[in-house]
PDB file of C-alpha atoms in Angstrom:
ATOM      1  CA  UNK S 153    -106.732-149.776 -77.637  1.00 82.00           C
ATOM      2  CA  UNK S 154    -107.933-152.571 -75.401  1.00 87.00           C
ATOM      3  CA  UNK S 155    -105.402-155.061 -74.098  1.00 89.00           C
ATOM      4  CA  UNK S 156    -106.050-157.930 -71.740  1.00 91.00           C
ATOM      5  CA  UNK S 157    -103.727-159.238 -69.064  1.00 91.00           C
ATOM      6  CA  UNK S 158    -103.913-162.550 -67.292  1.00 95.00           C
ATOM      7  CA  UNK S 159    -102.848-162.148 -63.672  1.00 95.00           C
ATOM      8  CA  UNK S 160    -103.082-164.673 -60.886  1.00 97.00           C
ATOM      9  CA  UNK S 161    -105.696-164.339 -58.164  1.00 97.00           C
ATOM     10  CA  UNK S 162    -103.151-163.249 -55.562  1.00 98.00           C
ATOM     11  CA  UNK S 163    -101.921-160.308 -57.605  1.00 98.00           C
ATOM     12  CA  UNK S 164    -105.452-159.426 -58.635  1.00 97.00           C
ATOM     13  CA  UNK S 165    -106.466-159.268 -54.971  1.00 98.00           C
ATOM     14  CA  UNK S 166    -103.471-157.106 -54.119  1.00 98.00           C
ATOM     15  CA  UNK S 167    -104.304-154.686 -56.936  1.00 98.00           C
ATOM     16  CA  UNK S 168    -107.936-154.506 -55.844  1.00 98.00           C
ATOM     17  CA  UNK S 169    -106.913-153.928 -52.208  1.00 98.00           C
ATOM     18  CA  UNK S 170    -104.529-151.145 -53.191  1.00 98.00           C
ATOM     19  CA  UNK S 171    -107.120-149.603 -55.498  1.00 98.00           C
ATOM     20  CA  UNK S 172    -109.597-149.540 -52.639  1.00 98.00           C
ATOM     21  CA  UNK S 173    -107.077-147.968 -50.271  1.00 98.00           C
ATOM     22  CA  UNK S 174    -106.131-145.316 -52.839  1.00 97.00           C
ATOM     23  CA  UNK S 175    -109.737-144.743 -53.916  1.00 98.00           C
ATOM     24  CA  UNK S 176    -108.766-145.498 -57.493  1.00 98.00           C
ATOM     25  CA  UNK S 177    -109.902-148.133 -59.927  1.00 98.00           C
ATOM     26  CA  UNK S 178    -107.914-151.327 -60.385  1.00 97.00           C
ATOM     27  CA  UNK S 179    -107.506-150.218 -64.003  1.00 95.00           C
ATOM     28  CA  UNK S 180    -105.855-146.966 -62.869  1.00 97.00           C
ATOM     29  CA  UNK S 181    -103.477-148.845 -60.526  1.00 98.00           C
ATOM     30  CA  UNK S 182    -102.401-151.252 -63.268  1.00 97.00           C
ATOM     31  CA  UNK S 183    -102.015-148.498 -65.855  1.00 96.00           C
ATOM     32  CA  UNK S 184     -99.895-146.449 -63.429  1.00 98.00           C
ATOM     33  CA  UNK S 185     -97.724-149.475 -62.633  1.00 97.00           C
ATOM     34  CA  UNK S 186     -97.128-150.201 -66.318  1.00 97.00           C
ATOM     35  CA  UNK S 187     -96.339-146.535 -67.043  1.00 98.00           C
ATOM     36  CA  UNK S 188     -93.803-146.355 -64.211  1.00 98.00           C
ATOM     37  CA  UNK S 189     -92.189-149.623 -65.295  1.00 98.00           C
ATOM     38  CA  UNK S 190     -91.863-148.513 -68.926  1.00 98.00           C
ATOM     39  CA  UNK S 191     -90.486-145.092 -67.902  1.00 98.00           C
ATOM     40  CA  UNK S 192     -87.916-146.736 -65.618  1.00 98.00           C
ATOM     41  CA  UNK S 193     -86.850-149.318 -68.196  1.00 98.00           C
ATOM     42  CA  UNK S 194     -86.546-146.685 -70.956  1.00 98.00           C
ATOM     43  CA  UNK S 195     -84.337-144.598 -68.656  1.00 98.00           C
ATOM     44  CA  UNK S 196     -82.261-147.687 -67.830  1.00 98.00           C
ATOM     45  CA  UNK S 197     -81.839-148.478 -71.525  1.00 98.00           C
ATOM     46  CA  UNK S 198     -80.836-144.872 -72.232  1.00 98.00           C
ATOM     47  CA  UNK S 199     -78.224-145.048 -69.458  1.00 98.00           C
ATOM     48  CA  UNK S 200     -76.921-148.327 -70.890  1.00 98.00           C
ATOM     49  CA  UNK S 201     -76.636-146.867 -74.398  1.00 98.00           C
ATOM     50  CA  UNK S 202     -74.863-143.778 -73.038  1.00 97.00           C
ATOM     51  CA  UNK S 203     -72.420-145.990 -71.128  1.00 97.00           C
ATOM     52  CA  UNK S 204     -71.716-148.092 -74.231  1.00 98.00           C
ATOM     53  CA  UNK S 205     -71.098-144.937 -76.285  1.00 97.00           C
ATOM     54  CA  UNK S 206     -68.754-143.608 -73.583  1.00 95.00           C
ATOM     55  CA  UNK S 207     -66.865-146.901 -73.499  1.00 96.00           C
ATOM     56  CA  UNK S 208     -66.522-146.873 -77.309  1.00 98.00           C
ATOM     57  CA  UNK S 209     -65.239-143.288 -77.205  1.00 96.00           C
ATOM     58  CA  UNK S 210     -62.723-144.221 -74.487  1.00 96.00           C
ATOM     59  CA  UNK S 211     -61.496-147.220 -76.485  1.00 97.00           C
ATOM     60  CA  UNK S 212     -61.121-145.013 -79.542  1.00 97.00           C
ATOM     61  CA  UNK S 213     -59.398-142.030 -77.917  1.00 96.00           C
ATOM     62  CA  UNK S 214     -58.145-143.148 -74.494  1.00 96.00           C
ATOM     63  CA  UNK S 215     -59.402-139.846 -73.063  1.00 96.00           C
ATOM     64  CA  UNK S 216     -60.921-140.103 -69.588  1.00 96.00           C
ATOM     65  CA  UNK S 217     -61.284-138.727 -66.075  1.00 95.00           C
ATOM     66  CA  UNK S 218     -60.394-140.764 -63.011  1.00 95.00           C
ATOM     67  CA  UNK S 219     -63.007-141.509 -60.396  1.00 95.00           C
ATOM     68  CA  UNK S 220     -61.169-139.285 -57.930  1.00 97.00           C
ATOM     69  CA  UNK S 221     -61.137-136.381 -60.413  1.00 96.00           C
ATOM     70  CA  UNK S 222     -64.894-136.696 -60.859  1.00 96.00           C
ATOM     71  CA  UNK S 223     -65.547-136.968 -57.092  1.00 97.00           C
ATOM     72  CA  UNK S 224     -63.403-133.884 -56.412  1.00 97.00           C
ATOM     73  CA  UNK S 225     -65.311-131.950 -59.071  1.00 97.00           C
ATOM     74  CA  UNK S 226     -68.722-133.122 -57.830  1.00 97.00           C
ATOM     75  CA  UNK S 227     -67.917-132.058 -54.270  1.00 97.00           C
ATOM     76  CA  UNK S 228     -67.802-128.455 -55.522  1.00 97.00           C
ATOM     77  CA  UNK S 229     -71.371-128.571 -56.863  1.00 97.00           C
ATOM     78  CA  UNK S 230     -73.682-126.199 -55.023  1.00 96.00           C
ATOM     79  CA  UNK S 231     -70.812-124.408 -53.274  1.00 97.00           C
ATOM     80  CA  UNK S 232     -69.513-120.875 -53.723  1.00 96.00           C
ATOM     81  CA  UNK S 233     -66.407-122.430 -55.325  1.00 96.00           C
ATOM     82  CA  UNK S 234     -68.206-124.594 -57.910  1.00 97.00           C
ATOM     83  CA  UNK S 235     -65.735-125.790 -60.551  1.00 96.00           C
ATOM     84  CA  UNK S 236     -66.249-126.383 -64.276  1.00 96.00           C
ATOM     85  CA  UNK S 237     -66.073-129.935 -65.567  1.00 94.00           C
ATOM     86  CA  UNK S 238     -62.401-131.015 -65.693  1.00 95.00           C
ATOM     87  CA  UNK S 239     -60.716-131.657 -69.025  1.00 95.00           C
ATOM     88  CA  UNK S 240     -60.370-135.271 -70.072  1.00 95.00           C
ATOM     89  CA  UNK S 241     -56.848-136.613 -70.527  1.00 95.00           C
ATOM     90  CA  UNK S 242     -55.111-139.760 -71.757  1.00 92.00           C
TER      91      UNK S 242
END
């Protein structure tokens, strides 16, 4: 599928300069940039949706962990004394 983009001369020059430095085509540079942007924004949206679902669950049940409980648990990751995830409480 062909799609056209209108970009200003400054950005076009920057893309062409980078393409030359990387020994890639300008098309490859732009495609890579778009792919990385979409991947990042999809991940951000997924994080947002997960946070909203967590907030809804908290409002419904009141069950949670404190920040300190999570930090204490995370500090055990990768150690010989790694702990299981703590139980949520009200």
